[in-house]
């Protein structure tokens, strides 16, 4: 994990490590926490978090309902959403959620209109949006 001080220009600095090395994961956060979900190395259902005020390795947050890769996340300051992704043989339309301030396992939130992976997402205090991706 690397970070940059947003108020200044400059290069990134080492923040710490994820609990499991992986790529193609979803990320989102609040004002105080960053959360990392899923990912590929062999497919993981792991959710990790860091506290922005404390530089260091991530800690276990909980687990997703199923292992997924190539997914996307978005959030408000309260809730993080994880949508889409790819499971071993197919893409998925599942949306899961976590409460960012309270570590725990993800729960079902609903479904995307189309199953897809390698998608993008963005969020605000009231709305999450997923776009593009492969079906």
Short mmCIF file of N, CA and C in Angstrom, two decimals:
data_model
loop_
_atom_site.label_atom_id
_atom_site.label_comp_id
_atom_site.label_asym_id
_atom_site.label_seq_id
_atom_site.Cartn_x
_atom_site.Cartn_y
_atom_site.Cartn_z
N UNK A 1 0.86 -1.16 0.00
CA UNK A 1 0.00 0.00 0.00
C UNK A 1 0.91 1.22 0.00
N UNK A 2 0.61 2.20 -0.84
CA UNK A 2 1.36 3.45 -0.89
C UNK A 2 0.41 4.61 -0.67
N UNK A 3 0.93 5.75 -0.27
CA UNK A 3 0.09 6.93 -0.08
C UNK A 3 0.80 8.19 -0.54
N UNK A 4 0.01 9.23 -0.73
CA UNK A 4 0.52 10.55 -1.07
C UNK A 4 -0.23 11.56 -0.21
N UNK A 5 0.45 12.59 0.22
CA UNK A 5 -0.21 13.68 0.95
C UNK A 5 -0.94 14.53 -0.08
N UNK A 6 -2.25 14.54 -0.05
CA UNK A 6 -3.06 15.21 -1.07
C UNK A 6 -2.85 16.72 -1.05
N UNK A 7 -2.56 17.30 0.09
CA UNK A 7 -2.39 18.75 0.21
C UNK A 7 -1.09 19.26 -0.41
N UNK A 8 -0.16 18.36 -0.73
CA UNK A 8 1.11 18.76 -1.32
C UNK A 8 1.36 17.92 -2.57
N UNK A 9 2.27 18.38 -3.42
CA UNK A 9 2.66 17.58 -4.57
C UNK A 9 3.87 16.75 -4.19
N UNK A 10 4.04 15.63 -4.84
CA UNK A 10 5.20 14.80 -4.54
C UNK A 10 4.96 13.35 -4.88
N UNK A 11 5.95 12.55 -4.60
CA UNK A 11 5.90 11.13 -4.89
C UNK A 11 5.19 10.36 -3.79
N UNK A 12 4.80 9.13 -4.11
CA UNK A 12 4.15 8.28 -3.12
C UNK A 12 5.17 7.75 -2.11
N UNK A 13 4.65 7.35 -0.95
CA UNK A 13 5.46 6.81 0.13
C UNK A 13 4.83 5.49 0.57
N UNK A 14 5.64 4.57 1.06
CA UNK A 14 5.13 3.29 1.54
C UNK A 14 4.23 3.48 2.74
N UNK A 15 3.05 2.85 2.71
CA UNK A 15 2.09 2.91 3.82
C UNK A 15 2.15 1.62 4.63
N UNK A 16 2.29 0.48 3.97
CA UNK A 16 2.28 -0.84 4.62
C UNK A 16 1.89 -1.90 3.61
N UNK A 17 1.42 -3.04 4.08
CA UNK A 17 1.07 -4.15 3.20
C UNK A 17 -0.36 -4.63 3.47
N UNK A 18 -0.97 -5.22 2.44
CA UNK A 18 -2.24 -5.91 2.61
C UNK A 18 -2.01 -7.20 3.38
N UNK A 19 -3.06 -7.79 3.94
CA UNK A 19 -2.90 -9.06 4.66
C UNK A 19 -2.57 -10.20 3.72
N UNK A 20 -3.01 -10.10 2.45
CA UNK A 20 -2.73 -11.10 1.42
C UNK A 20 -2.37 -10.35 0.14
N UNK A 21 -1.26 -10.67 -0.49
CA UNK A 21 -0.87 -10.03 -1.74
C UNK A 21 -1.87 -10.40 -2.82
N UNK A 22 -2.40 -9.40 -3.52
CA UNK A 22 -3.38 -9.67 -4.58
C UNK A 22 -3.54 -8.45 -5.48
N UNK A 23 -4.18 -8.66 -6.63
CA UNK A 23 -4.45 -7.60 -7.59
C UNK A 23 -5.91 -7.68 -8.00
N UNK A 24 -6.37 -6.70 -8.78
CA UNK A 24 -7.74 -6.67 -9.31
C UNK A 24 -8.77 -6.69 -8.20
N UNK A 25 -8.57 -5.87 -7.16
CA UNK A 25 -9.49 -5.81 -6.04
C UNK A 25 -10.27 -4.51 -6.06
N UNK A 26 -11.30 -4.43 -5.23
CA UNK A 26 -12.10 -3.22 -5.08
C UNK A 26 -11.58 -2.43 -3.89
N UNK A 27 -11.75 -1.12 -3.93
CA UNK A 27 -11.37 -0.30 -2.79
C UNK A 27 -12.38 0.83 -2.62
N UNK A 28 -12.50 1.29 -1.38
CA UNK A 28 -13.37 2.40 -1.04
C UNK A 28 -12.98 2.87 0.34
N UNK A 29 -13.60 3.93 0.82
CA UNK A 29 -13.22 4.40 2.14
C UNK A 29 -14.15 5.46 2.70
N UNK A 30 -13.82 5.83 3.92
CA UNK A 30 -14.50 6.92 4.62
C UNK A 30 -13.46 7.98 4.91
N UNK A 31 -13.78 8.93 5.78
CA UNK A 31 -12.81 9.95 6.15
C UNK A 31 -11.66 9.38 6.97
N UNK A 32 -11.88 8.24 7.62
CA UNK A 32 -10.85 7.70 8.51
C UNK A 32 -10.29 6.33 8.12
N UNK A 33 -10.99 5.59 7.25
CA UNK A 33 -10.55 4.24 6.89
C UNK A 33 -10.54 4.02 5.39
N UNK A 34 -9.59 3.22 4.94
CA UNK A 34 -9.56 2.70 3.59
C UNK A 34 -9.84 1.21 3.65
N UNK A 35 -10.65 0.70 2.71
CA UNK A 35 -11.05 -0.70 2.73
C UNK A 35 -10.72 -1.32 1.36
N UNK A 36 -10.21 -2.56 1.39
CA UNK A 36 -9.80 -3.28 0.18
C UNK A 36 -10.50 -4.64 0.19
N UNK A 37 -11.20 -4.98 -0.90
CA UNK A 37 -12.02 -6.20 -0.91
C UNK A 37 -11.75 -7.07 -2.13
N UNK A 38 -11.77 -8.39 -1.91
CA UNK A 38 -11.62 -9.35 -2.99
C UNK A 38 -10.23 -9.31 -3.58
N UNK A 39 -10.11 -9.72 -4.81
CA UNK A 39 -8.84 -9.66 -5.51
C UNK A 39 -8.37 -10.98 -6.05
N UNK A 40 -7.33 -10.88 -6.82
CA UNK A 40 -6.84 -12.06 -7.55
C UNK A 40 -5.41 -12.40 -7.15
N UNK A 41 -5.21 -13.59 -6.91
CA UNK A 41 -3.92 -14.24 -6.77
C UNK A 41 -4.28 -15.68 -6.99
N UNK A 42 -5.19 -16.15 -6.25
CA UNK A 42 -5.99 -17.34 -6.55
C UNK A 42 -7.39 -16.89 -6.25
N UNK A 43 -8.06 -16.07 -6.31
CA UNK A 43 -9.38 -15.59 -5.87
C UNK A 43 -9.51 -15.52 -4.36
N UNK A 44 -9.81 -14.40 -3.88
CA UNK A 44 -9.92 -14.17 -2.45
C UNK A 44 -11.25 -13.53 -2.08
N UNK A 45 -11.73 -13.87 -0.89
CA UNK A 45 -12.93 -13.21 -0.35
C UNK A 45 -12.54 -12.28 0.80
N UNK A 46 -11.26 -11.99 0.92
CA UNK A 46 -10.72 -11.20 2.01
C UNK A 46 -11.12 -9.72 1.90
N UNK A 47 -11.44 -9.12 3.05
CA UNK A 47 -11.61 -7.68 3.15
C UNK A 47 -10.62 -7.18 4.20
N UNK A 48 -9.79 -6.20 3.84
CA UNK A 48 -8.80 -5.59 4.72
C UNK A 48 -9.17 -4.12 4.93
N UNK A 49 -8.58 -3.52 5.97
CA UNK A 49 -8.74 -2.08 6.14
C UNK A 49 -7.48 -1.46 6.73
N UNK A 50 -7.32 -0.17 6.49
CA UNK A 50 -6.28 0.63 7.13
C UNK A 50 -6.96 1.85 7.76
N UNK A 51 -6.32 2.37 8.78
CA UNK A 51 -6.76 3.63 9.38
C UNK A 51 -5.81 4.70 8.84
N UNK A 52 -6.36 5.73 8.19
CA UNK A 52 -5.52 6.72 7.51
C UNK A 52 -4.55 7.43 8.45
N UNK A 53 -4.94 7.67 9.69
CA UNK A 53 -4.09 8.42 10.62
C UNK A 53 -2.90 7.61 11.12
N UNK A 54 -2.89 6.31 10.88
CA UNK A 54 -1.82 5.44 11.36
C UNK A 54 -1.21 4.68 10.20
N UNK A 55 0.00 5.01 9.84
CA UNK A 55 0.68 4.31 8.76
C UNK A 55 1.07 2.92 9.25
N UNK A 56 0.80 1.91 8.43
CA UNK A 56 1.15 0.54 8.80
C UNK A 56 0.41 -0.47 7.96
N UNK A 57 0.59 -1.74 8.25
CA UNK A 57 -0.05 -2.81 7.50
C UNK A 57 -1.55 -2.81 7.71
N UNK A 58 -2.26 -3.38 6.76
CA UNK A 58 -3.71 -3.50 6.88
C UNK A 58 -4.06 -4.57 7.91
N UNK A 59 -5.31 -4.54 8.34
CA UNK A 59 -5.84 -5.54 9.27
C UNK A 59 -7.05 -6.21 8.64
N UNK A 60 -7.37 -7.40 9.11
CA UNK A 60 -8.53 -8.12 8.60
C UNK A 60 -9.81 -7.40 8.99
N UNK A 61 -10.69 -7.17 8.01
CA UNK A 61 -11.98 -6.52 8.23
C UNK A 61 -13.09 -7.56 8.33
N UNK A 62 -13.00 -8.60 7.51
CA UNK A 62 -14.02 -9.64 7.42
C UNK A 62 -13.90 -10.33 6.07
N UNK A 63 -14.97 -10.96 5.63
CA UNK A 63 -14.97 -11.68 4.36
C UNK A 63 -16.17 -11.28 3.51
N UNK A 64 -15.98 -11.41 2.19
CA UNK A 64 -17.08 -11.23 1.26
C UNK A 64 -17.93 -12.49 1.28
N UNK A 65 -19.12 -12.44 0.68
CA UNK A 65 -19.98 -13.62 0.66
C UNK A 65 -19.41 -14.71 -0.24
N UNK A 66 -18.59 -14.33 -1.23
CA UNK A 66 -17.92 -15.29 -2.11
C UNK A 66 -16.64 -14.66 -2.64
N UNK A 67 -15.67 -15.47 -3.00
CA UNK A 67 -14.42 -14.98 -3.57
C UNK A 67 -14.70 -14.38 -4.95
N UNK A 68 -14.17 -13.18 -5.19
CA UNK A 68 -14.37 -12.51 -6.47
C UNK A 68 -13.13 -11.73 -6.84
N UNK A 69 -12.94 -11.54 -8.14
CA UNK A 69 -11.84 -10.74 -8.67
C UNK A 69 -12.42 -9.74 -9.66
N UNK A 70 -11.62 -8.73 -10.01
CA UNK A 70 -11.99 -7.74 -11.03
C UNK A 70 -13.33 -7.08 -10.73
N UNK A 71 -13.51 -6.63 -9.51
CA UNK A 71 -14.75 -6.01 -9.05
C UNK A 71 -14.52 -4.54 -8.77
N UNK A 72 -15.55 -3.81 -8.37
CA UNK A 72 -15.42 -2.38 -8.12
C UNK A 72 -16.16 -1.99 -6.84
N UNK A 73 -15.64 -0.99 -6.16
CA UNK A 73 -16.25 -0.53 -4.91
C UNK A 73 -16.50 0.96 -4.92
N UNK A 74 -17.47 1.38 -4.14
CA UNK A 74 -17.75 2.80 -3.93
C UNK A 74 -18.33 2.95 -2.53
N UNK A 75 -18.41 4.19 -2.05
CA UNK A 75 -18.87 4.34 -0.67
C UNK A 75 -19.37 5.74 -0.38
N UNK A 76 -20.13 5.82 0.70
CA UNK A 76 -20.40 7.06 1.40
C UNK A 76 -19.44 7.05 2.58
N UNK A 77 -19.55 7.97 3.51
CA UNK A 77 -18.67 7.93 4.68
C UNK A 77 -19.08 6.82 5.64
N UNK A 78 -20.26 6.24 5.45
CA UNK A 78 -20.79 5.23 6.36
C UNK A 78 -20.72 3.82 5.80
N UNK A 79 -21.12 3.62 4.55
CA UNK A 79 -21.29 2.30 3.97
C UNK A 79 -20.45 2.14 2.73
N UNK A 80 -19.80 0.96 2.61
CA UNK A 80 -19.04 0.62 1.42
C UNK A 80 -19.78 -0.43 0.62
N UNK A 81 -19.81 -0.27 -0.70
CA UNK A 81 -20.48 -1.20 -1.59
C UNK A 81 -19.46 -1.85 -2.52
N UNK A 82 -19.63 -3.15 -2.74
CA UNK A 82 -18.76 -3.93 -3.61
C UNK A 82 -19.66 -4.53 -4.67
N UNK A 83 -19.40 -4.23 -5.95
CA UNK A 83 -20.30 -4.70 -6.99
C UNK A 83 -19.60 -5.36 -8.15
N UNK A 84 -20.33 -6.27 -8.79
CA UNK A 84 -19.84 -6.96 -9.96
C UNK A 84 -18.69 -7.87 -9.62
N UNK A 85 -17.91 -8.19 -10.62
CA UNK A 85 -16.74 -9.03 -10.42
C UNK A 85 -16.84 -10.33 -11.19
N UNK A 86 -15.84 -11.13 -11.00
CA UNK A 86 -15.74 -12.39 -11.72
C UNK A 86 -15.47 -13.50 -10.72
N UNK A 87 -16.21 -14.56 -10.85
CA UNK A 87 -15.98 -15.78 -10.08
C UNK A 87 -15.32 -16.77 -11.01
N UNK A 88 -14.94 -17.94 -10.57
CA UNK A 88 -14.14 -18.83 -11.42
C UNK A 88 -14.61 -18.99 -12.87
N UNK A 89 -15.89 -19.12 -13.10
CA UNK A 89 -16.32 -19.40 -14.48
C UNK A 89 -17.29 -18.39 -15.06
N UNK A 90 -17.64 -17.35 -14.32
CA UNK A 90 -18.60 -16.39 -14.86
C UNK A 90 -18.52 -15.05 -14.15
N UNK A 91 -19.08 -14.03 -14.78
CA UNK A 91 -19.17 -12.73 -14.13
C UNK A 91 -20.39 -12.72 -13.22
N UNK A 92 -20.45 -11.75 -12.30
CA UNK A 92 -21.55 -11.70 -11.34
C UNK A 92 -22.18 -10.32 -11.31
N UNK A 93 -23.43 -10.26 -10.90
CA UNK A 93 -24.14 -8.99 -10.76
C UNK A 93 -24.38 -8.63 -9.29
N UNK A 94 -23.77 -9.34 -8.38
CA UNK A 94 -24.00 -9.18 -6.94
C UNK A 94 -23.43 -7.85 -6.43
N UNK A 95 -24.19 -7.18 -5.56
CA UNK A 95 -23.71 -6.03 -4.80
C UNK A 95 -23.75 -6.43 -3.33
N UNK A 96 -22.62 -6.23 -2.64
CA UNK A 96 -22.52 -6.49 -1.21
C UNK A 96 -22.21 -5.18 -0.50
N UNK A 97 -22.43 -5.14 0.82
CA UNK A 97 -22.09 -3.94 1.56
C UNK A 97 -21.46 -4.26 2.90
N UNK A 98 -20.70 -3.28 3.40
CA UNK A 98 -20.16 -3.32 4.76
C UNK A 98 -20.37 -1.94 5.38
N UNK A 99 -20.42 -1.90 6.70
CA UNK A 99 -20.41 -0.63 7.42
C UNK A 99 -18.95 -0.34 7.72
N UNK A 100 -18.41 0.74 7.18
CA UNK A 100 -16.98 1.00 7.20
C UNK A 100 -16.42 1.13 8.62
N UNK A 101 -17.16 1.73 9.53
CA UNK A 101 -16.66 1.94 10.89
C UNK A 101 -16.63 0.67 11.73
N UNK A 102 -17.34 -0.37 11.30
CA UNK A 102 -17.46 -1.60 12.08
C UNK A 102 -16.99 -2.78 11.25
N UNK A 103 -15.90 -3.38 11.64
CA UNK A 103 -15.39 -4.54 10.90
C UNK A 103 -16.40 -5.68 10.95
N UNK A 104 -16.50 -6.44 9.88
CA UNK A 104 -17.42 -7.57 9.83
C UNK A 104 -17.54 -8.08 8.41
N UNK A 105 -18.25 -9.16 8.23
CA UNK A 105 -18.44 -9.74 6.92
C UNK A 105 -19.40 -8.92 6.08
N UNK A 106 -19.21 -8.98 4.76
CA UNK A 106 -20.11 -8.30 3.83
C UNK A 106 -21.47 -9.00 3.81
N UNK A 107 -22.49 -8.24 3.48
CA UNK A 107 -23.85 -8.76 3.37
C UNK A 107 -24.45 -8.38 2.02
N UNK A 108 -25.44 -9.13 1.58
CA UNK A 108 -26.09 -8.86 0.31
C UNK A 108 -26.79 -7.52 0.34
N UNK A 109 -26.64 -6.75 -0.72
CA UNK A 109 -27.27 -5.44 -0.85
C UNK A 109 -28.31 -5.43 -1.96
N UNK A 110 -28.01 -6.13 -3.06
CA UNK A 110 -28.89 -6.15 -4.23
C UNK A 110 -28.11 -6.63 -5.44
N UNK A 111 -28.56 -6.25 -6.63
CA UNK A 111 -27.93 -6.71 -7.86
C UNK A 111 -27.73 -5.58 -8.85
N UNK A 112 -26.67 -5.66 -9.64
CA UNK A 112 -26.49 -4.80 -10.81
C UNK A 112 -27.48 -5.25 -11.88
N UNK A 113 -27.77 -4.40 -12.84
CA UNK A 113 -28.70 -4.79 -13.91
C UNK A 113 -28.09 -5.82 -14.84
N UNK A 114 -26.75 -5.85 -14.93
CA UNK A 114 -26.06 -6.79 -15.81
C UNK A 114 -24.85 -7.34 -15.06
N UNK A 115 -24.61 -8.64 -15.16
CA UNK A 115 -23.41 -9.24 -14.58
C UNK A 115 -22.20 -8.78 -15.39
N UNK A 116 -21.15 -8.26 -14.68
CA UNK A 116 -19.97 -7.78 -15.38
C UNK A 116 -18.76 -7.70 -14.46
N UNK A 117 -17.60 -7.66 -15.07
CA UNK A 117 -16.34 -7.55 -14.33
C UNK A 117 -15.45 -6.54 -15.03
N UNK A 118 -14.34 -6.16 -14.38
CA UNK A 118 -13.47 -5.09 -14.87
C UNK A 118 -14.28 -3.83 -15.10
N UNK A 119 -15.14 -3.50 -14.17
CA UNK A 119 -15.99 -2.33 -14.27
C UNK A 119 -15.43 -1.21 -13.40
N UNK A 120 -15.99 -0.04 -13.56
CA UNK A 120 -15.62 1.11 -12.74
C UNK A 120 -16.77 1.49 -11.85
N UNK A 121 -16.49 2.30 -10.85
CA UNK A 121 -17.54 2.76 -9.95
C UNK A 121 -17.15 4.08 -9.32
N UNK A 122 -18.16 4.76 -8.80
CA UNK A 122 -17.97 6.02 -8.10
C UNK A 122 -19.14 6.19 -7.15
N UNK A 123 -18.96 6.98 -6.10
CA UNK A 123 -20.04 7.13 -5.14
C UNK A 123 -20.07 8.51 -4.50
N UNK A 124 -21.19 8.82 -3.88
CA UNK A 124 -21.36 10.05 -3.12
C UNK A 124 -22.03 9.68 -1.80
N UNK A 125 -22.48 10.66 -1.06
CA UNK A 125 -23.15 10.36 0.21
C UNK A 125 -24.51 9.71 0.00
N UNK A 126 -25.07 9.80 -1.20
CA UNK A 126 -26.40 9.24 -1.44
C UNK A 126 -26.48 8.20 -2.55
N UNK A 127 -25.46 8.09 -3.41
CA UNK A 127 -25.61 7.23 -4.58
C UNK A 127 -24.31 6.56 -4.97
N UNK A 128 -24.39 5.29 -5.36
CA UNK A 128 -23.27 4.56 -5.94
C UNK A 128 -23.56 4.27 -7.39
N UNK A 129 -22.55 4.37 -8.26
CA UNK A 129 -22.73 4.17 -9.69
C UNK A 129 -21.67 3.19 -10.19
N UNK A 130 -22.08 2.18 -10.96
CA UNK A 130 -21.16 1.26 -11.62
C UNK A 130 -21.30 1.46 -13.11
N UNK A 131 -20.20 1.37 -13.86
CA UNK A 131 -20.25 1.63 -15.29
C UNK A 131 -19.23 0.76 -16.04
N UNK A 132 -19.52 0.61 -17.32
CA UNK A 132 -18.66 -0.12 -18.26
C UNK A 132 -18.44 -1.56 -17.81
N UNK A 133 -17.31 -2.13 -18.15
CA UNK A 133 -16.98 -3.50 -17.76
C UNK A 133 -17.22 -4.51 -18.85
N UNK A 134 -16.73 -5.71 -18.60
CA UNK A 134 -16.91 -6.83 -19.51
C UNK A 134 -18.06 -7.71 -19.01
N UNK A 135 -18.83 -8.26 -19.96
CA UNK A 135 -19.91 -9.16 -19.59
C UNK A 135 -19.52 -10.58 -19.92
#
